Amino acid sequence: MFEAILMDFDTKFPGKSFLTIEEVAAALDCPKRVVYNWWRRTDPAKRPPFLQSGKWIRVPKRPFILWLIQDQESFSKA
């Protein structure tokens, strides 16, 4: 599953190791506010990986995909 999602992200964003919030939302076909809400989770362990400097946020592609898979697996178990 990881490889399939990674290939999809690589096709949409070739050569990029980090993505913007807009790119993540576009790749997942969801509103930006959904992506922003992930970073606002009260439990830091449930937040996706990201780098931030002021208002500048970048998402490391591979760790984000791993987080996404794990988050969805935990959601489906609940």
PDB file of N, CA and C in Angstrom:
ATOM      1  N   MET A   1       0.831  -1.192   0.000  1.00  0.00           N
ATOM      2  CA  MET A   1       0.000   0.000   0.000  1.00  0.00           C
ATOM      3  C   MET A   1       0.879   1.260   0.000  1.00  0.00           C
ATOM      4  N   PHE A   2       1.942   1.243   0.811  1.00  0.00           N
ATOM      5  CA  PHE A   2       2.834   2.403   0.875  1.00  0.00           C
ATOM      6  C   PHE A   2       3.396   2.731  -0.498  1.00  0.00           C
ATOM      7  N   GLU A   3       3.873   1.721  -1.197  1.00  0.00           N
ATOM      8  CA  GLU A   3       4.491   1.943  -2.512  1.00  0.00           C
ATOM      9  C   GLU A   3       3.493   2.509  -3.515  1.00  0.00           C
ATOM     10  N   ALA A   4       2.244   2.051  -3.466  1.00  0.00           N
ATOM     11  CA  ALA A   4       1.227   2.554  -4.391  1.00  0.00           C
ATOM     12  C   ALA A   4       0.931   4.029  -4.128  1.00  0.00           C
ATOM     13  N   ILE A   5       0.807   4.386  -2.872  1.00  0.00           N
ATOM     14  CA  ILE A   5       0.543   5.787  -2.521  1.00  0.00           C
ATOM     15  C   ILE A   5       1.758   6.642  -2.863  1.00  0.00           C
ATOM     16  N   LEU A   6       2.942   6.138  -2.567  1.00  0.00           N
ATOM     17  CA  LEU A   6       4.164   6.875  -2.890  1.00  0.00           C
ATOM     18  C   LEU A   6       4.271   7.112  -4.392  1.00  0.00           C
ATOM     19  N   MET A   7       3.966   6.103  -5.196  1.00  0.00           N
ATOM     20  CA  MET A   7       4.006   6.270  -6.656  1.00  0.00           C
ATOM     21  C   MET A   7       3.015   7.337  -7.113  1.00  0.00           C
ATOM     22  N   ASP A   8       1.834   7.362  -6.489  1.00  0.00           N
ATOM     23  CA  ASP A   8       0.842   8.376  -6.828  1.00  0.00           C
ATOM     24  C   ASP A   8       1.359   9.770  -6.496  1.00  0.00           C
ATOM     25  N   PHE A   9       1.933   9.936  -5.314  1.00  0.00           N
ATOM     26  CA  PHE A   9       2.488  11.232  -4.917  1.00  0.00           C
ATOM     27  C   PHE A   9       3.666  11.608  -5.812  1.00  0.00           C
ATOM     28  N   ASP A  10       4.506  10.629  -6.146  1.00  0.00           N
ATOM     29  CA  ASP A  10       5.653  10.895  -7.018  1.00  0.00           C
ATOM     30  C   ASP A  10       5.212  11.299  -8.423  1.00  0.00           C
ATOM     31  N   THR A  11       4.119  10.720  -8.898  1.00  0.00           N
ATOM     32  CA  THR A  11       3.588  11.079 -10.214  1.00  0.00           C
ATOM     33  C   THR A  11       3.072  12.512 -10.204  1.00  0.00           C
ATOM     34  N   LYS A  12       2.372  12.872  -9.138  1.00  0.00           N
ATOM     35  CA  LYS A  12       1.803  14.222  -9.036  1.00  0.00           C
ATOM     36  C   LYS A  12       2.863  15.277  -8.732  1.00  0.00           C
ATOM     37  N   PHE A  13       3.887  14.889  -7.963  1.00  0.00           N
ATOM     38  CA  PHE A  13       4.908  15.842  -7.533  1.00  0.00           C
ATOM     39  C   PHE A  13       6.296  15.232  -7.732  1.00  0.00           C
ATOM     40  N   PRO A  14       6.718  15.080  -8.979  1.00  0.00           N
ATOM     41  CA  PRO A  14       8.002  14.411  -9.253  1.00  0.00           C
ATOM     42  C   PRO A  14       9.195  15.186  -8.681  1.00  0.00           C
ATOM     43  N   GLY A  15      10.106  14.445  -8.074  1.00  0.00           N
ATOM     44  CA  GLY A  15      11.339  15.037  -7.584  1.00  0.00           C
ATOM     45  C   GLY A  15      11.221  15.844  -6.310  1.00  0.00           C
ATOM     46  N   LYS A  16      10.050  15.887  -5.685  1.00  0.00           N
ATOM     47  CA  LYS A  16       9.875  16.676  -4.464  1.00  0.00           C
ATOM     48  C   LYS A  16       9.936  15.770  -3.243  1.00  0.00           C
ATOM     49  N   SER A  17      10.730  16.176  -2.271  1.00  0.00           N
ATOM     50  CA  SER A  17      10.804  15.444  -1.012  1.00  0.00           C
ATOM     51  C   SER A  17       9.875  16.050   0.037  1.00  0.00           C
ATOM     52  N   PHE A  18       9.558  17.328  -0.137  1.00  0.00           N
ATOM     53  CA  PHE A  18       8.682  18.044   0.783  1.00  0.00           C
ATOM     54  C   PHE A  18       7.528  18.645   0.000  1.00  0.00           C
ATOM     55  N   LEU A  19       6.347  18.658   0.627  1.00  0.00           N
ATOM     56  CA  LEU A  19       5.148  19.191  -0.009  1.00  0.00           C
ATOM     57  C   LEU A  19       4.578  20.332   0.815  1.00  0.00           C
ATOM     58  N   THR A  20       3.826  21.194   0.148  1.00  0.00           N
ATOM     59  CA  THR A  20       3.104  22.255   0.843  1.00  0.00           C
ATOM     60  C   THR A  20       1.749  21.711   1.286  1.00  0.00           C
ATOM     61  N   ILE A  21       1.074  22.452   2.137  1.00  0.00           N
ATOM     62  CA  ILE A  21      -0.273  22.084   2.570  1.00  0.00           C
ATOM     63  C   ILE A  21      -1.193  21.982   1.355  1.00  0.00           C
ATOM     64  N   GLU A  22      -1.056  22.912   0.430  1.00  0.00           N
ATOM     65  CA  GLU A  22      -1.887  22.913  -0.771  1.00  0.00           C
ATOM     66  C   GLU A  22      -1.661  21.651  -1.604  1.00  0.00           C
ATOM     67  N   GLU A  23      -0.404  21.234  -1.714  1.00  0.00           N
ATOM     68  CA  GLU A  23      -0.088  20.034  -2.488  1.00  0.00           C
ATOM     69  C   GLU A  23      -0.634  18.772  -1.811  1.00  0.00           C
ATOM     70  N   VAL A  24      -0.548  18.713  -0.495  1.00  0.00           N
ATOM     71  CA  VAL A  24      -1.103  17.571   0.233  1.00  0.00           C
ATOM     72  C   VAL A  24      -2.611  17.510   0.022  1.00  0.00           C
ATOM     73  N   ALA A  25      -3.282  18.642   0.160  1.00  0.00           N
ATOM     74  CA  ALA A  25      -4.735  18.682  -0.036  1.00  0.00           C
ATOM     75  C   ALA A  25      -5.109  18.287  -1.467  1.00  0.00           C
ATOM     76  N   ALA A  26      -4.353  18.754  -2.443  1.00  0.00           N
ATOM     77  CA  ALA A  26      -4.633  18.411  -3.838  1.00  0.00           C
ATOM     78  C   ALA A  26      -4.421  16.918  -4.077  1.00  0.00           C
ATOM     79  N   ALA A  27      -3.359  16.352  -3.515  1.00  0.00           N
ATOM     80  CA  ALA A  27      -3.069  14.934  -3.706  1.00  0.00           C
ATOM     81  C   ALA A  27      -4.153  14.057  -3.090  1.00  0.00           C
ATOM     82  N   LEU A  28      -4.713  14.510  -1.973  1.00  0.00           N
ATOM     83  CA  LEU A  28      -5.738  13.727  -1.287  1.00  0.00           C
ATOM     84  C   LEU A  28      -7.151  14.134  -1.697  1.00  0.00           C
ATOM     85  N   ASP A  29      -7.240  15.136  -2.557  1.00  0.00           N
ATOM     86  CA  ASP A  29      -8.536  15.641  -3.039  1.00  0.00           C
ATOM     87  C   ASP A  29      -9.447  16.010  -1.862  1.00  0.00           C
ATOM     88  N   CYS A  30      -8.890  16.828  -0.965  1.00  0.00           N
ATOM     89  CA  CYS A  30      -9.659  17.286   0.189  1.00  0.00           C
ATOM     90  C   CYS A  30      -9.401  18.776   0.394  1.00  0.00           C
ATOM     91  N   PRO A  31     -10.268  19.439   1.134  1.00  0.00           N
ATOM     92  CA  PRO A  31     -10.054  20.863   1.411  1.00  0.00           C
ATOM     93  C   PRO A  31      -8.799  21.093   2.262  1.00  0.00           C
ATOM     94  N   LYS A  32      -8.161  22.247   2.089  1.00  0.00           N
ATOM     95  CA  LYS A  32      -6.977  22.581   2.884  1.00  0.00           C
ATOM     96  C   LYS A  32      -7.286  22.578   4.376  1.00  0.00           C
ATOM     97  N   ARG A  33      -8.498  22.959   4.758  1.00  0.00           N
ATOM     98  CA  ARG A  33      -8.834  23.024   6.173  1.00  0.00           C
ATOM     99  C   ARG A  33      -8.751  21.658   6.843  1.00  0.00           C
ATOM    100  N   VAL A  34      -9.021  20.584   6.093  1.00  0.00           N
ATOM    101  CA  VAL A  34      -8.881  19.234   6.639  1.00  0.00           C
ATOM    102  C   VAL A  34      -7.420  18.972   6.992  1.00  0.00           C
ATOM    103  N   VAL A  35      -6.525  19.332   6.094  1.00  0.00           N
ATOM    104  CA  VAL A  35      -5.098  19.128   6.319  1.00  0.00           C
ATOM    105  C   VAL A  35      -4.627  19.983   7.496  1.00  0.00           C
ATOM    106  N   TYR A  36      -5.043  21.246   7.542  1.00  0.00           N
ATOM    107  CA  TYR A  36      -4.666  22.104   8.668  1.00  0.00           C
ATOM    108  C   TYR A  36      -5.175  21.536   9.994  1.00  0.00           C
ATOM    109  N   ASN A  37      -6.362  20.952   9.982  1.00  0.00           N
ATOM    110  CA  ASN A  37      -6.919  20.401  11.221  1.00  0.00           C
ATOM    111  C   ASN A  37      -6.069  19.261  11.777  1.00  0.00           C
ATOM    112  N   TRP A  38      -5.388  18.518  10.917  1.00  0.00           N
ATOM    113  CA  TRP A  38      -4.506  17.459  11.403  1.00  0.00           C
ATOM    114  C   TRP A  38      -3.425  18.046  12.301  1.00  0.00           C
ATOM    115  N   TRP A  39      -2.899  19.208  11.943  1.00  0.00           N
ATOM    116  CA  TRP A  39      -1.832  19.827  12.730  1.00  0.00           C
ATOM    117  C   TRP A  39      -2.366  20.495  13.980  1.00  0.00           C
ATOM    118  N   ARG A  40      -3.655  20.644  14.084  1.00  0.00           N
ATOM    119  CA  ARG A  40      -4.264  21.256  15.264  1.00  0.00           C
ATOM    120  C   ARG A  40      -4.730  20.212  16.274  1.00  0.00           C
ATOM    121  N   ARG A  41      -4.486  18.943  16.011  1.00  0.00           N
ATOM    122  CA  ARG A  41      -4.897  17.906  16.955  1.00  0.00           C
ATOM    123  C   ARG A  41      -4.246  18.161  18.307  1.00  0.00           C
ATOM    124  N   THR A  42      -5.015  17.936  19.368  1.00  0.00           N
ATOM    125  CA  THR A  42      -4.499  18.211  20.706  1.00  0.00           C
ATOM    126  C   THR A  42      -3.418  17.218  21.127  1.00  0.00           C
ATOM    127  N   ASP A  43      -3.501  15.997  20.626  1.00  0.00           N
ATOM    128  CA  ASP A  43      -2.497  14.988  20.955  1.00  0.00           C
ATOM    129  C   ASP A  43      -1.373  15.049  19.920  1.00  0.00           C
ATOM    130  N   PRO A  44      -0.185  15.510  20.302  1.00  0.00           N
ATOM    131  CA  PRO A  44       0.917  15.622  19.342  1.00  0.00           C
ATOM    132  C   PRO A  44       1.281  14.295  18.669  1.00  0.00           C
ATOM    133  N   ALA A  45       1.041  13.180  19.345  1.00  0.00           N
ATOM    134  CA  ALA A  45       1.352  11.877  18.764  1.00  0.00           C
ATOM    135  C   ALA A  45       0.460  11.554  17.568  1.00  0.00           C
ATOM    136  N   LYS A  46      -0.680  12.227  17.461  1.00  0.00           N
ATOM    137  CA  LYS A  46      -1.613  11.975  16.356  1.00  0.00           C
ATOM    138  C   LYS A  46      -1.460  12.974  15.213  1.00  0.00           C
ATOM    139  N   ARG A  47      -0.509  13.892  15.346  1.00  0.00           N
ATOM    140  CA  ARG A  47      -0.272  14.867  14.284  1.00  0.00           C
ATOM    141  C   ARG A  47       0.660  14.292  13.224  1.00  0.00           C
ATOM    142  N   PRO A  48       0.481  14.690  11.969  1.00  0.00           N
ATOM    143  CA  PRO A  48       1.402  14.219  10.930  1.00  0.00           C
ATOM    144  C   PRO A  48       2.755  14.911  11.047  1.00  0.00           C
ATOM    145  N   PRO A  49       3.786  14.323  10.445  1.00  0.00           N
ATOM    146  CA  PRO A  49       5.106  14.952  10.473  1.00  0.00           C
ATOM    147  C   PRO A  49       5.132  16.208   9.606  1.00  0.00           C
ATOM    148  N   PHE A  50       5.833  17.230  10.086  1.00  0.00           N
ATOM    149  CA  PHE A  50       5.952  18.465   9.315  1.00  0.00           C
ATOM    150  C   PHE A  50       7.109  19.294   9.842  1.00  0.00           C
ATOM    151  N   LEU A  51       7.540  20.218   9.034  1.00  0.00           N
ATOM    152  CA  LEU A  51       8.547  21.204   9.431  1.00  0.00           C
ATOM    153  C   LEU A  51       7.874  22.560   9.390  1.00  0.00           C
ATOM    154  N   GLN A  52       8.116  23.375  10.410  1.00  0.00           N
ATOM    155  CA  GLN A  52       7.490  24.693  10.444  1.00  0.00           C
ATOM    156  C   GLN A  52       8.491  25.737  10.886  1.00  0.00           C
ATOM    157  N   SER A  53       8.445  26.859  10.206  1.00  0.00           N
ATOM    158  CA  SER A  53       9.214  28.036  10.585  1.00  0.00           C
ATOM    159  C   SER A  53       8.295  29.227  10.378  1.00  0.00           C
ATOM    160  N   GLY A  54       7.765  29.742  11.483  1.00  0.00           N
ATOM    161  CA  GLY A  54       6.768  30.799  11.364  1.00  0.00           C
ATOM    162  C   GLY A  54       5.515  30.233  10.715  1.00  0.00           C
ATOM    163  N   LYS A  55       5.065  30.860   9.631  1.00  0.00           N
ATOM    164  CA  LYS A  55       3.891  30.370   8.916  1.00  0.00           C
ATOM    165  C   LYS A  55       4.249  29.376   7.816  1.00  0.00           C
ATOM    166  N   TRP A  56       5.517  29.167   7.609  1.00  0.00           N
ATOM    167  CA  TRP A  56       6.007  28.279   6.561  1.00  0.00           C
ATOM    168  C   TRP A  56       5.921  26.842   7.039  1.00  0.00           C
ATOM    169  N   ILE A  57       5.147  26.004   6.346  1.00  0.00           N
ATOM    170  CA  ILE A  57       4.993  24.594   6.712  1.00  0.00           C
ATOM    171  C   ILE A  57       5.336  23.744   5.501  1.00  0.00           C
ATOM    172  N   ARG A  58       6.159  22.727   5.718  1.00  0.00           N
ATOM    173  CA  ARG A  58       6.477  21.761   4.669  1.00  0.00           C
ATOM    174  C   ARG A  58       6.302  20.362   5.240  1.00  0.00           C
ATOM    175  N   VAL A  59       5.818  19.472   4.395  1.00  0.00           N
ATOM    176  CA  VAL A  59       5.499  18.116   4.803  1.00  0.00           C
ATOM    177  C   VAL A  59       6.468  17.157   4.118  1.00  0.00           C
ATOM    178  N   PRO A  60       7.252  16.389   4.882  1.00  0.00           N
ATOM    179  CA  PRO A  60       8.135  15.402   4.257  1.00  0.00           C
ATOM    180  C   PRO A  60       7.280  14.274   3.667  1.00  0.00           C
ATOM    181  N   LYS A  61       7.451  14.037   2.375  1.00  0.00           N
ATOM    182  CA  LYS A  61       6.553  13.149   1.637  1.00  0.00           C
ATOM    183  C   LYS A  61       6.489  11.729   2.203  1.00  0.00           C
ATOM    184  N   ARG A  62       7.622  11.041   2.309  1.00  0.00           N
ATOM    185  CA  ARG A  62       7.609   9.645   2.759  1.00  0.00           C
ATOM    186  C   ARG A  62       7.086   9.486   4.196  1.00  0.00           C
ATOM    187  N   PRO A  63       7.581  10.259   5.161  1.00  0.00           N
ATOM    188  CA  PRO A  63       7.035  10.128   6.524  1.00  0.00           C
ATOM    189  C   PRO A  63       5.538  10.456   6.588  1.00  0.00           C
ATOM    190  N   PHE A  64       5.095  11.412   5.767  1.00  0.00           N
ATOM    191  CA  PHE A  64       3.670  11.754   5.761  1.00  0.00           C
ATOM    192  C   PHE A  64       2.835  10.577   5.279  1.00  0.00           C
ATOM    193  N   ILE A  65       3.283   9.911   4.224  1.00  0.00           N
ATOM    194  CA  ILE A  65       2.525   8.770   3.697  1.00  0.00           C
ATOM    195  C   ILE A  65       2.455   7.651   4.733  1.00  0.00           C
ATOM    196  N   LEU A  66       3.569   7.388   5.414  1.00  0.00           N
ATOM    197  CA  LEU A  66       3.560   6.380   6.480  1.00  0.00           C
ATOM    198  C   LEU A  66       2.580   6.771   7.583  1.00  0.00           C
ATOM    199  N   TRP A  67       2.594   8.043   7.968  1.00  0.00           N
ATOM    200  CA  TRP A  67       1.668   8.526   8.990  1.00  0.00           C
ATOM    201  C   TRP A  67       0.225   8.356   8.519  1.00  0.00           C
ATOM    202  N   LEU A  68      -0.040   8.695   7.280  1.00  0.00           N
ATOM    203  CA  LEU A  68      -1.386   8.612   6.720  1.00  0.00           C
ATOM    204  C   LEU A  68      -1.913   7.174   6.781  1.00  0.00           C
ATOM    205  N   ILE A  69      -1.081   6.229   6.411  1.00  0.00           N
ATOM    206  CA  ILE A  69      -1.474   4.816   6.445  1.00  0.00           C
ATOM    207  C   ILE A  69      -1.764   4.386   7.876  1.00  0.00           C
ATOM    208  N   GLN A  70      -0.880   4.737   8.798  1.00  0.00           N
ATOM    209  CA  GLN A  70      -1.058   4.358  10.204  1.00  0.00           C
ATOM    210  C   GLN A  70      -2.296   5.023  10.790  1.00  0.00           C
ATOM    211  N   ASP A  71      -2.528   6.294  10.446  1.00  0.00           N
ATOM    212  CA  ASP A  71      -3.690   7.018  10.967  1.00  0.00           C
ATOM    213  C   ASP A  71      -4.976   6.376  10.458  1.00  0.00           C
ATOM    214  N   GLN A  72      -5.013   6.003   9.209  1.00  0.00           N
ATOM    215  CA  GLN A  72      -6.208   5.380   8.648  1.00  0.00           C
ATOM    216  C   GLN A  72      -6.438   3.996   9.238  1.00  0.00           C
ATOM    217  N   GLU A  73      -5.358   3.256   9.491  1.00  0.00           N
ATOM    218  CA  GLU A  73      -5.496   1.940  10.107  1.00  0.00           C
ATOM    219  C   GLU A  73      -6.050   2.068  11.525  1.00  0.00           C
ATOM    220  N   SER A  74      -5.557   3.041  12.279  1.00  0.00           N
ATOM    221  CA  SER A  74      -6.073   3.223  13.643  1.00  0.00           C
ATOM    222  C   SER A  74      -7.502   3.727  13.632  1.00  0.00           C
ATOM    223  N   PHE A  75      -7.858   4.521  12.622  1.00  0.00           N
ATOM    224  CA  PHE A  75      -9.232   5.023  12.501  1.00  0.00           C
ATOM    225  C   PHE A  75     -10.186   3.880  12.193  1.00  0.00           C
ATOM    226  N   SER A  76      -9.790   2.977  11.305  1.00  0.00           N
ATOM    227  CA  SER A  76     -10.675   1.883  10.917  1.00  0.00           C
ATOM    228  C   SER A  76     -10.843   0.857  12.034  1.00  0.00           C
ATOM    229  N   LYS A  77      -9.893   0.795  12.990  1.00  0.00           N
ATOM    230  CA  LYS A  77      -9.986  -0.120  14.113  1.00  0.00           C
ATOM    231  C   LYS A  77     -10.896   0.423  15.210  1.00  0.00           C
ATOM    232  N   ALA A  78     -11.080   1.738  15.236  1.00  0.00           N
ATOM    233  CA  ALA A  78     -11.868   2.367  16.311  1.00  0.00           C
ATOM    234  C   ALA A  78     -13.349   2.143  16.141  1.00  0.00           C
TER     235      ALA A  78
END
